[in-house]
Short mmCIF file of C-alpha atoms and ligand atoms in Angstrom, two decimals:
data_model
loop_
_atom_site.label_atom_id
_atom_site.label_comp_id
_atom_site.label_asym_id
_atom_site.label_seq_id
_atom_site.Cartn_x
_atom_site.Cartn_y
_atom_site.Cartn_z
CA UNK A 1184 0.00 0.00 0.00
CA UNK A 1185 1.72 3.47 -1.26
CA UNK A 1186 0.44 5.81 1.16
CA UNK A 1187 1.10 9.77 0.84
CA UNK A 1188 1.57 11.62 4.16
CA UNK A 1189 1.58 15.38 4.99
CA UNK A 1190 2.77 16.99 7.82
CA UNK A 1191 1.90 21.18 8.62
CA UNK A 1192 1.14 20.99 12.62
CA UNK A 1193 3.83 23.62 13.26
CA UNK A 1194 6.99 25.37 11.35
CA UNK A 1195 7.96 22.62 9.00
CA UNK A 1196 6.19 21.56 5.73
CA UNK A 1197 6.44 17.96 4.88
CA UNK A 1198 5.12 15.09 2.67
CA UNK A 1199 6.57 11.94 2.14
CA UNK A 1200 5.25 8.56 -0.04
CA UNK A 1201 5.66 5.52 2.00
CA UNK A 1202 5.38 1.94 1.30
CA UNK A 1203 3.82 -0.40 3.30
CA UNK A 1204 3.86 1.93 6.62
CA UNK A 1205 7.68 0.82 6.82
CA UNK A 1206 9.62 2.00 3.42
CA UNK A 1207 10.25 5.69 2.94
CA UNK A 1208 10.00 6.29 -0.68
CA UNK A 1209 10.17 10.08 -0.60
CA UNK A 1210 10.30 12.09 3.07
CA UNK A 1211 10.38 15.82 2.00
CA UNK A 1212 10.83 18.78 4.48
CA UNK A 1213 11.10 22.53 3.82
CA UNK A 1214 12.10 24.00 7.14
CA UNK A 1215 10.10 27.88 7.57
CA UNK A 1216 13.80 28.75 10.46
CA UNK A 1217 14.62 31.40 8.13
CA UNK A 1218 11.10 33.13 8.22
CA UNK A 1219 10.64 32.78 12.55
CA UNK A 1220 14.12 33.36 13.48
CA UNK A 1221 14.19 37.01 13.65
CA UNK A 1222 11.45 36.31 16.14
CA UNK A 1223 13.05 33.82 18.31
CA UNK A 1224 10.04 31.82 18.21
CA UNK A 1225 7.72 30.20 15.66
CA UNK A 1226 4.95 33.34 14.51
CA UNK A 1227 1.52 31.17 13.93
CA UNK A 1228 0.33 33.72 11.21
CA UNK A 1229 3.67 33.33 9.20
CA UNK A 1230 3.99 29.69 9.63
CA UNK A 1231 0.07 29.82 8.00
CA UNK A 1232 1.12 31.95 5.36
CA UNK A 1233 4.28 29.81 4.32
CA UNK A 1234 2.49 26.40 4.50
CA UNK A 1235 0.61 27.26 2.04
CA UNK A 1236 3.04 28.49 -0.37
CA UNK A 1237 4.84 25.58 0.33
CA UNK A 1238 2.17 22.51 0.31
CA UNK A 1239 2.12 21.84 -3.30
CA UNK A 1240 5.37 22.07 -4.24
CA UNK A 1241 6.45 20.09 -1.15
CA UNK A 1242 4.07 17.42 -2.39
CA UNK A 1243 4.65 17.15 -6.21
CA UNK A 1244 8.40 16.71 -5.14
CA UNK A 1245 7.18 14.11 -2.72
CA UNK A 1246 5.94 12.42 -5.18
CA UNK A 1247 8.32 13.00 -7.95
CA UNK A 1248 10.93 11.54 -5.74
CA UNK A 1249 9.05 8.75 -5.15
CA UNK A 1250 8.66 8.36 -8.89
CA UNK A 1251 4.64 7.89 -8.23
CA UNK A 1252 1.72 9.66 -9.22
CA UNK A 1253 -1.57 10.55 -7.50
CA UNK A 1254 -3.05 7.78 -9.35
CA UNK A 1255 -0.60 4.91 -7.91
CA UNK A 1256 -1.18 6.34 -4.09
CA UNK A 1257 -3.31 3.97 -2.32
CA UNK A 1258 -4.08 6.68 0.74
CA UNK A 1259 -3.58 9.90 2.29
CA UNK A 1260 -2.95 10.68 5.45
CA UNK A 1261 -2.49 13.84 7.37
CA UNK A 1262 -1.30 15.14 10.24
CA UNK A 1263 -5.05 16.28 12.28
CA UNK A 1264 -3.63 17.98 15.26
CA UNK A 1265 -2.27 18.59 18.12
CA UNK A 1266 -0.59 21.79 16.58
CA UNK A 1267 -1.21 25.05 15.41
CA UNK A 1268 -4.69 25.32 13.86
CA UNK A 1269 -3.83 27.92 10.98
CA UNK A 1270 -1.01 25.58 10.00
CA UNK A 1271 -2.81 22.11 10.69
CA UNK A 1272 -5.88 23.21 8.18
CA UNK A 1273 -3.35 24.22 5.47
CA UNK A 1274 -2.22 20.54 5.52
CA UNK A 1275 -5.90 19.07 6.28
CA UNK A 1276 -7.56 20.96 3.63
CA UNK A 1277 -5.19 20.17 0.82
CA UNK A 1278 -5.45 16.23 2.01
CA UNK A 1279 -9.07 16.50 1.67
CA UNK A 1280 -9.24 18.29 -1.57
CA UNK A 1281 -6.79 15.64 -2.96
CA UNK A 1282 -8.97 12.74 -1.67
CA UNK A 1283 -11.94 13.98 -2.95
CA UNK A 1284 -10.80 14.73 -6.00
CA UNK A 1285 -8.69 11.55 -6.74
CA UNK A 1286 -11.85 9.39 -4.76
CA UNK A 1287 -8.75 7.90 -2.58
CA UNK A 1288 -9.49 7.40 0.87
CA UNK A 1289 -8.01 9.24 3.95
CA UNK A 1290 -7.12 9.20 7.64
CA UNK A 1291 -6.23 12.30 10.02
CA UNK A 1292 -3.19 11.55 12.47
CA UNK A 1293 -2.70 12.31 16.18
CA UNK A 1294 0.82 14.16 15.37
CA UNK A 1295 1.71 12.90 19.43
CA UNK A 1296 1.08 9.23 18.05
CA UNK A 1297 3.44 9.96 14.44
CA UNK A 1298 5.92 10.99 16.95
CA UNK A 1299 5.85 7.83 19.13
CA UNK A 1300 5.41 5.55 15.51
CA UNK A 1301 8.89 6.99 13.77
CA UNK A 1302 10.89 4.09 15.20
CA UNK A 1303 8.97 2.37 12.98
CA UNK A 1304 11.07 3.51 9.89
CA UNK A 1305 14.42 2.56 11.67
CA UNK A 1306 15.69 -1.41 10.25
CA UNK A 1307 14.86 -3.31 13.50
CA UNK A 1308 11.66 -1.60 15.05
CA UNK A 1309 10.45 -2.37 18.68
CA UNK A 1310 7.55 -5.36 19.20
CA UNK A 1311 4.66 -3.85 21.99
CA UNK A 1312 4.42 -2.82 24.38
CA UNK A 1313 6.88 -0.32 25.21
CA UNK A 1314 7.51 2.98 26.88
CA UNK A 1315 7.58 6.19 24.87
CA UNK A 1316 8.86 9.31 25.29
CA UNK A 1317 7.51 12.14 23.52
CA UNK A 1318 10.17 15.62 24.19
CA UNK A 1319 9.01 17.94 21.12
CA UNK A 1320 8.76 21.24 21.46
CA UNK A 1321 5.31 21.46 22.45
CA UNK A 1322 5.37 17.81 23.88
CA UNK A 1323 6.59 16.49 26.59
CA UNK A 1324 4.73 13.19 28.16
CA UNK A 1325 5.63 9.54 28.89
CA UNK A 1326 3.25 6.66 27.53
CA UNK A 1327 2.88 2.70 27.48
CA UNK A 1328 2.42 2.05 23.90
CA UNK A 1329 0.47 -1.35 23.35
CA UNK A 1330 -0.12 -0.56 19.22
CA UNK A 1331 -1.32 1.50 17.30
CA UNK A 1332 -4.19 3.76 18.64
CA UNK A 1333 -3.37 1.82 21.98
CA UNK A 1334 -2.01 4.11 24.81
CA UNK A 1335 -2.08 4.75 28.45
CA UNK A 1336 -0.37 8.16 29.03
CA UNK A 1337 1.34 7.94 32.39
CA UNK A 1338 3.05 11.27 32.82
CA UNK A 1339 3.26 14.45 30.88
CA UNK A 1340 4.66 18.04 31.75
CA UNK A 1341 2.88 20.59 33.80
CA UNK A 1342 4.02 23.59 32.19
CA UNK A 1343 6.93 24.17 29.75
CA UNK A 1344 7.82 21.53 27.30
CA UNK A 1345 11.28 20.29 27.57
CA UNK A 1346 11.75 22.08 23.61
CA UNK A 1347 10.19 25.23 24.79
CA UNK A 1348 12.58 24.99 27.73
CA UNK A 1349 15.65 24.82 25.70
CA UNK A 1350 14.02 27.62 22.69
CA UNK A 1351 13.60 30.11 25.70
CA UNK A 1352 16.69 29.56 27.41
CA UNK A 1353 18.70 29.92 23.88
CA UNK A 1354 16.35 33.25 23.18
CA UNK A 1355 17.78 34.61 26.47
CA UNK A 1356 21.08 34.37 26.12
CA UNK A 1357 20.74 35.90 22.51
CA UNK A 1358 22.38 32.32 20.82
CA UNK A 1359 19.29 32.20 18.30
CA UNK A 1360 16.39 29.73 17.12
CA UNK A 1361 15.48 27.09 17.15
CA UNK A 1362 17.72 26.74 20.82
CA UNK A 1363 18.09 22.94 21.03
CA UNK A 1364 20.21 22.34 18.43
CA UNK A 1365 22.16 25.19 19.49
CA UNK A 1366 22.33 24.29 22.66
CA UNK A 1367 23.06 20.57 21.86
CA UNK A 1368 26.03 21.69 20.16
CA UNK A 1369 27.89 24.15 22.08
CA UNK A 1370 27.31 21.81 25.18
CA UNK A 1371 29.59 19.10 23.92
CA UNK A 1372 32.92 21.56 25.11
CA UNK A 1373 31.16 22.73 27.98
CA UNK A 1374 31.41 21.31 31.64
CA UNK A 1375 28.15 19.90 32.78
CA UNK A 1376 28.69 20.14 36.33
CA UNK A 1377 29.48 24.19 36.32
CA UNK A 1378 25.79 25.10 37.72
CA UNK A 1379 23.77 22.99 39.83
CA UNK A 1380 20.27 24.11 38.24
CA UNK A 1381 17.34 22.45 40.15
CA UNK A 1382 15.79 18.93 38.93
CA UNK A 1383 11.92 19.01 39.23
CA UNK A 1384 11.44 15.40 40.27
CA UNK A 1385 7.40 16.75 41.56
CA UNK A 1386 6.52 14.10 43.72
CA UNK A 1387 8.45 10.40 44.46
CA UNK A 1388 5.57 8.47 42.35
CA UNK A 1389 4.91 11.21 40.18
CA UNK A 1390 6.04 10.60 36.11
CA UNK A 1391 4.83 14.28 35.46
CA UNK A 1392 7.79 16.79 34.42
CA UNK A 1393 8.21 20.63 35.48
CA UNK A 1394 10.55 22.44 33.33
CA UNK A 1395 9.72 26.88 34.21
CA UNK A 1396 11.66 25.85 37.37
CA UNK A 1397 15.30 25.21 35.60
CA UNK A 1398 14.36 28.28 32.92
CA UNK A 1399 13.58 30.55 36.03
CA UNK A 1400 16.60 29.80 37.62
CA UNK A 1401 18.33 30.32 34.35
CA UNK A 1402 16.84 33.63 34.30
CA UNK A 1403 17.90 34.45 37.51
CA UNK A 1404 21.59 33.29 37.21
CA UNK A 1405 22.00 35.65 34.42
CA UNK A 1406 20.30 38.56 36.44
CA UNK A 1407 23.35 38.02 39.06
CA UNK A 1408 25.92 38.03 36.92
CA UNK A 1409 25.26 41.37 34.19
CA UNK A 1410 26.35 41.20 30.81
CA UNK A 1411 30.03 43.04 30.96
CA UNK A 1412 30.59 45.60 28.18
CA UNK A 1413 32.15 43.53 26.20
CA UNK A 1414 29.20 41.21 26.37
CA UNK A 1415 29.33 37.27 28.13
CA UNK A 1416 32.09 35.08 27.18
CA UNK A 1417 32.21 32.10 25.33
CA UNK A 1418 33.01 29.80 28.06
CA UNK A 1419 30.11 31.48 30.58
CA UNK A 1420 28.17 30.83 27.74
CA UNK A 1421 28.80 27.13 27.56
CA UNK A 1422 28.58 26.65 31.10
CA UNK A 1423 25.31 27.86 31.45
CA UNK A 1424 23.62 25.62 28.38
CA UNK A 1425 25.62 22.83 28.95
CA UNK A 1426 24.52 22.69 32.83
CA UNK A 1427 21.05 23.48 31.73
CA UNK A 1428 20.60 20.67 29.51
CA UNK A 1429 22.47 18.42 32.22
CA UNK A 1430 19.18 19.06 34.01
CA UNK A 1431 17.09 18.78 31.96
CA UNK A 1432 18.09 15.61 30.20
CA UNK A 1433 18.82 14.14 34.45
CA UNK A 1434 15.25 14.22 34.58
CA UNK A 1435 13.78 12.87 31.15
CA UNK A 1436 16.18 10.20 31.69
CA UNK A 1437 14.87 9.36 35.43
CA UNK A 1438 11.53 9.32 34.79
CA UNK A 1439 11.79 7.63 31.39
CA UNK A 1440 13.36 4.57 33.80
CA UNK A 1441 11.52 4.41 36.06
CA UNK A 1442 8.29 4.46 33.90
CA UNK A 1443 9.80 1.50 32.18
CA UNK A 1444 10.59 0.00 35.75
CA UNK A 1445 6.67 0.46 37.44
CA UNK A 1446 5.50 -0.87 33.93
CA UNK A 1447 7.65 -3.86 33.75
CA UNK A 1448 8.71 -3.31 30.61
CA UNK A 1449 12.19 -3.91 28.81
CA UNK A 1450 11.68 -1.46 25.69
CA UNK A 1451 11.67 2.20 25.60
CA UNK A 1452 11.47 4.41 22.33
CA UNK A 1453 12.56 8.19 22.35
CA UNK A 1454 10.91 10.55 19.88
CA UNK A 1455 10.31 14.42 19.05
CA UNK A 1456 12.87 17.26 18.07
CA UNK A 1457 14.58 16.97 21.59
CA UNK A 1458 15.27 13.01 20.86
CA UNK A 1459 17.97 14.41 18.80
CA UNK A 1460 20.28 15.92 21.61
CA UNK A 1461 23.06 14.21 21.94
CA UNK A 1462 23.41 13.89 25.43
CA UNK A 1463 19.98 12.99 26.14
CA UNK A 1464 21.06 9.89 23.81
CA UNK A 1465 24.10 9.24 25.79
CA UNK A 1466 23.11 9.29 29.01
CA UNK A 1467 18.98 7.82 27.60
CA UNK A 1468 22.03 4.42 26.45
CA UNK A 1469 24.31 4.51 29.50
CA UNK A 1470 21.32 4.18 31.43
CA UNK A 1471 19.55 1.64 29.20
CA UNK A 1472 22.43 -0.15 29.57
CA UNK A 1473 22.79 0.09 33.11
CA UNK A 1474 19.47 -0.99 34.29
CA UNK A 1475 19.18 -3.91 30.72
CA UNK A 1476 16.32 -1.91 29.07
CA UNK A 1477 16.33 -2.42 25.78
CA UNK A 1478 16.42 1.55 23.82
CA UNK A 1479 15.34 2.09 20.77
CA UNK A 1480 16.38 5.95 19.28
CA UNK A 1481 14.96 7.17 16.06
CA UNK A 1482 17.47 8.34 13.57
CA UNK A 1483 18.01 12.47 14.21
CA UNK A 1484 15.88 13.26 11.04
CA UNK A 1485 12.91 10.83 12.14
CA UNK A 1486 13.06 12.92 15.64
CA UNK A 1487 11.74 16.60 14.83
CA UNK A 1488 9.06 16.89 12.36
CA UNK A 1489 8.48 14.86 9.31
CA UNK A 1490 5.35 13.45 6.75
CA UNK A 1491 7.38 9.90 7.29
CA UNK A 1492 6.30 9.12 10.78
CA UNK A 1493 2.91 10.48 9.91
CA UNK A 1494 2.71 7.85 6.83
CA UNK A 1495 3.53 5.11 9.15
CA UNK A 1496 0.32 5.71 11.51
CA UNK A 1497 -1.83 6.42 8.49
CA UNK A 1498 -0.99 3.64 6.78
CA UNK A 1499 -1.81 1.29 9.97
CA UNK A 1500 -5.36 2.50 10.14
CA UNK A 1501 -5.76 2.68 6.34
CA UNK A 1502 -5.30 -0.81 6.28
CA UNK A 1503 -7.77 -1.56 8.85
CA UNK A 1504 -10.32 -0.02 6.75
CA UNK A 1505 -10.30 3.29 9.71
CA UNK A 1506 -11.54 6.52 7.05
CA UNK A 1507 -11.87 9.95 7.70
CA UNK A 1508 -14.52 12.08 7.00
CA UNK A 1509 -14.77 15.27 4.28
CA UNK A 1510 -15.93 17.29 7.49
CA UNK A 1511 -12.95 16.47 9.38
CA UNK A 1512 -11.55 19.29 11.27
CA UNK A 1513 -8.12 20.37 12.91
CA UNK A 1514 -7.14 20.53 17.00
CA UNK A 1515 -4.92 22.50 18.79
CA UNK A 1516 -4.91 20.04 21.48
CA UNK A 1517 -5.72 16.44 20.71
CA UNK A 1518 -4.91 13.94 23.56
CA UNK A 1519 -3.97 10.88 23.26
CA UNK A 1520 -6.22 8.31 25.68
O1 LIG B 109 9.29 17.54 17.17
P1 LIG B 109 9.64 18.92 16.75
O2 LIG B 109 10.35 19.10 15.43
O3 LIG B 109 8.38 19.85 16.71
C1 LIG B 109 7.37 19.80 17.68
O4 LIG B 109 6.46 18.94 17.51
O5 LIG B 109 7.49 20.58 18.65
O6 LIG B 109 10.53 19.53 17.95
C2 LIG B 109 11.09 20.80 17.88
C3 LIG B 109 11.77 21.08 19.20
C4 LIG B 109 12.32 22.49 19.33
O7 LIG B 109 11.98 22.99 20.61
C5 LIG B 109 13.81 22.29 19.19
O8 LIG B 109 14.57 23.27 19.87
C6 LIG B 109 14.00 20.93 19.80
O9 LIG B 109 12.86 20.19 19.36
N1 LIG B 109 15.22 20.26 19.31
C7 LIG B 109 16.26 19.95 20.13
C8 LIG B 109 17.25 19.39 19.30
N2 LIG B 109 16.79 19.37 18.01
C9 LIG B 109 15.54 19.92 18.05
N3 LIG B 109 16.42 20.09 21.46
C10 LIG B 109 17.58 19.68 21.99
N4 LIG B 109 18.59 19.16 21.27
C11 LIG B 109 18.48 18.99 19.93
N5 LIG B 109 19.47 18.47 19.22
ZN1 LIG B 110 6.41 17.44 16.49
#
């Protein structure tokens, strides 16, 4: 089953032909960085506006890639929500017009659930159930995964995101956007250890993250120690981020354990933008390791957004015979039960 995906719930517009719900034919992504980063942050109006300039020609060279047509696609799917609604419809309505026009059938996609299915794409995928951790940018929850469209969500955050955490942190210290990978990459020379910034561990049984604490206490580091004229070094620099993302990544990793450890379970998946950083995959493997969990990382790309990921879910409940109606409308916020 060819199935063609598109992705719009946020900054990036994808689409992406995949085969069988496992091989990527075509996984196209046209990052909008260079129209938000003057803003530090993503500007939902902007992001509408480029989507769709963006949707067709993202698709046709999905599919020209793929050396397909329309008329060899067996399905579409599309990401539904959660996200931002201007850029979610951009996606949704061009799905639908395609479907109704080409009489193909289609599926919306819980863009939580794409996130938690892009292991799926890797050679040597997890069986159920497992434990997955969803660290986006807007995301930032634990769940046991049983299959597809089966979840129990056992933690998520009460505030920030662990991606917001990072973008705000970066946007403070004037180091640009998106922060993660930014962050991610000027920690690897800086010393961890430097600044003990608190770990919001909530309560002992709680699986629930916190992250405003570590950004406030960012915040207020910086207050106590002014910019100098000549403005902060390099080295301060580093030893803020890197010791920021040491706590950060202290807690994903505890709670990601320990989730696998009240569960009983063996496998864990990682997935969203902030399953890229590098030292959450370190320490996420030396921790595996330690306690014999079995860890399963997405490749980098598979981690932030992509139409791949959200071809793998649609083609699981196209193949059940699971449609989507005409009517079918976008969500900011779409849980997953
Ligand atoms: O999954 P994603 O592409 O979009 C959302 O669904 O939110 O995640 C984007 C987030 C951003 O906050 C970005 O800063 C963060 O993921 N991110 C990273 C890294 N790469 C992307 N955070 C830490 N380290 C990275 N290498
Ligand atoms: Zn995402």
């Amino acid at each position: 089953m060819l199935v063609l995906a598109i992705e719009t719930s946020c900054d990036d517009t994808g689409a992406a032909v995949i085969l069988d719900g496992r091989k990527i034919l075509s996984n196209v992504v046209s990052s909008q960085v260079t129209v938000h980063q003057r803003y530090g942050g993503v500007v939902p109006e902007l992001a509408s506006r480029k989507h769709i300039e963006s949707v067709v020609p993202i698709v046709t060279e999905a599919l020209e890639t793929a050396k397909v047509t329309l008329k060899e696609i067996d399905g579409i799917a599309v990401t539904q929500g959660p996200g931002l609604v201007g850029s979610l419809l951009v996606g949704l309505s061009f799905a639908k017009s395609a479907a109704f026009a080409s009489g193909l059938p289609f599926v919306g996609v819980n863009h939580i659930e794409a996130h938690l299915s892009a292991i799926f794409l890797e050679e040597k995928p997890p069986g159920f159930p497992f434990i997955g951790l969803v660290v986006s940018g807007g995301h930032t929850s634990l769940f046991r995964m049983e299959g597809f469209g089966k979840f129990a969500r056992l933690g998520q955050t009460r505030d920030d995101a662990a991606g917001e955490a990072f973008d705000k942190v970066a946007k403070l210290l004037g180091l640009g956007y998106p922060g993660g990978p930014i962050i991610d990459e000027l920690s690897k020379t800086g010393n961890p250890k430097a600044i003990r910034f608190p770990r919001a561990v909530l309560s002992k049984n709680s699986l629930d993250f916190s992250f405003s604490g570590v950004k406030t206490a960012v915040v207020n580091y910086i207050k106590t120690h002014p910019e100098p004229a000549e403005g902060y070094s390099k080295d301060f620099i580093k030893e803020i981020v890197s010791s920021f993302q040491e706590a950060v990544v202290e807690v994903l990793v505890k709670k990601t354990v320990q989730a696998a450890q009240r569960q009983g379970l063996k496998r864990i998946v990682l997935s969203g933008g902030v399953a890229a950083n590098q030292r959450l995959r370190q320490r996420m493997k030396e921790e595996s390791l330690d306690q014999k969990l079995k860890l399963y990382l997405p490749s980098p790309s598979f981690c932030t957004d992509n139409a791949a990921m959200v071809g793998v879910v649609g083609y699981e409940y196209l193949k059940r015979g699971i449609r989507s109606p005409l009517s079918l409308n976008a969500f900011s916020s779409m849980p997953l039960q």
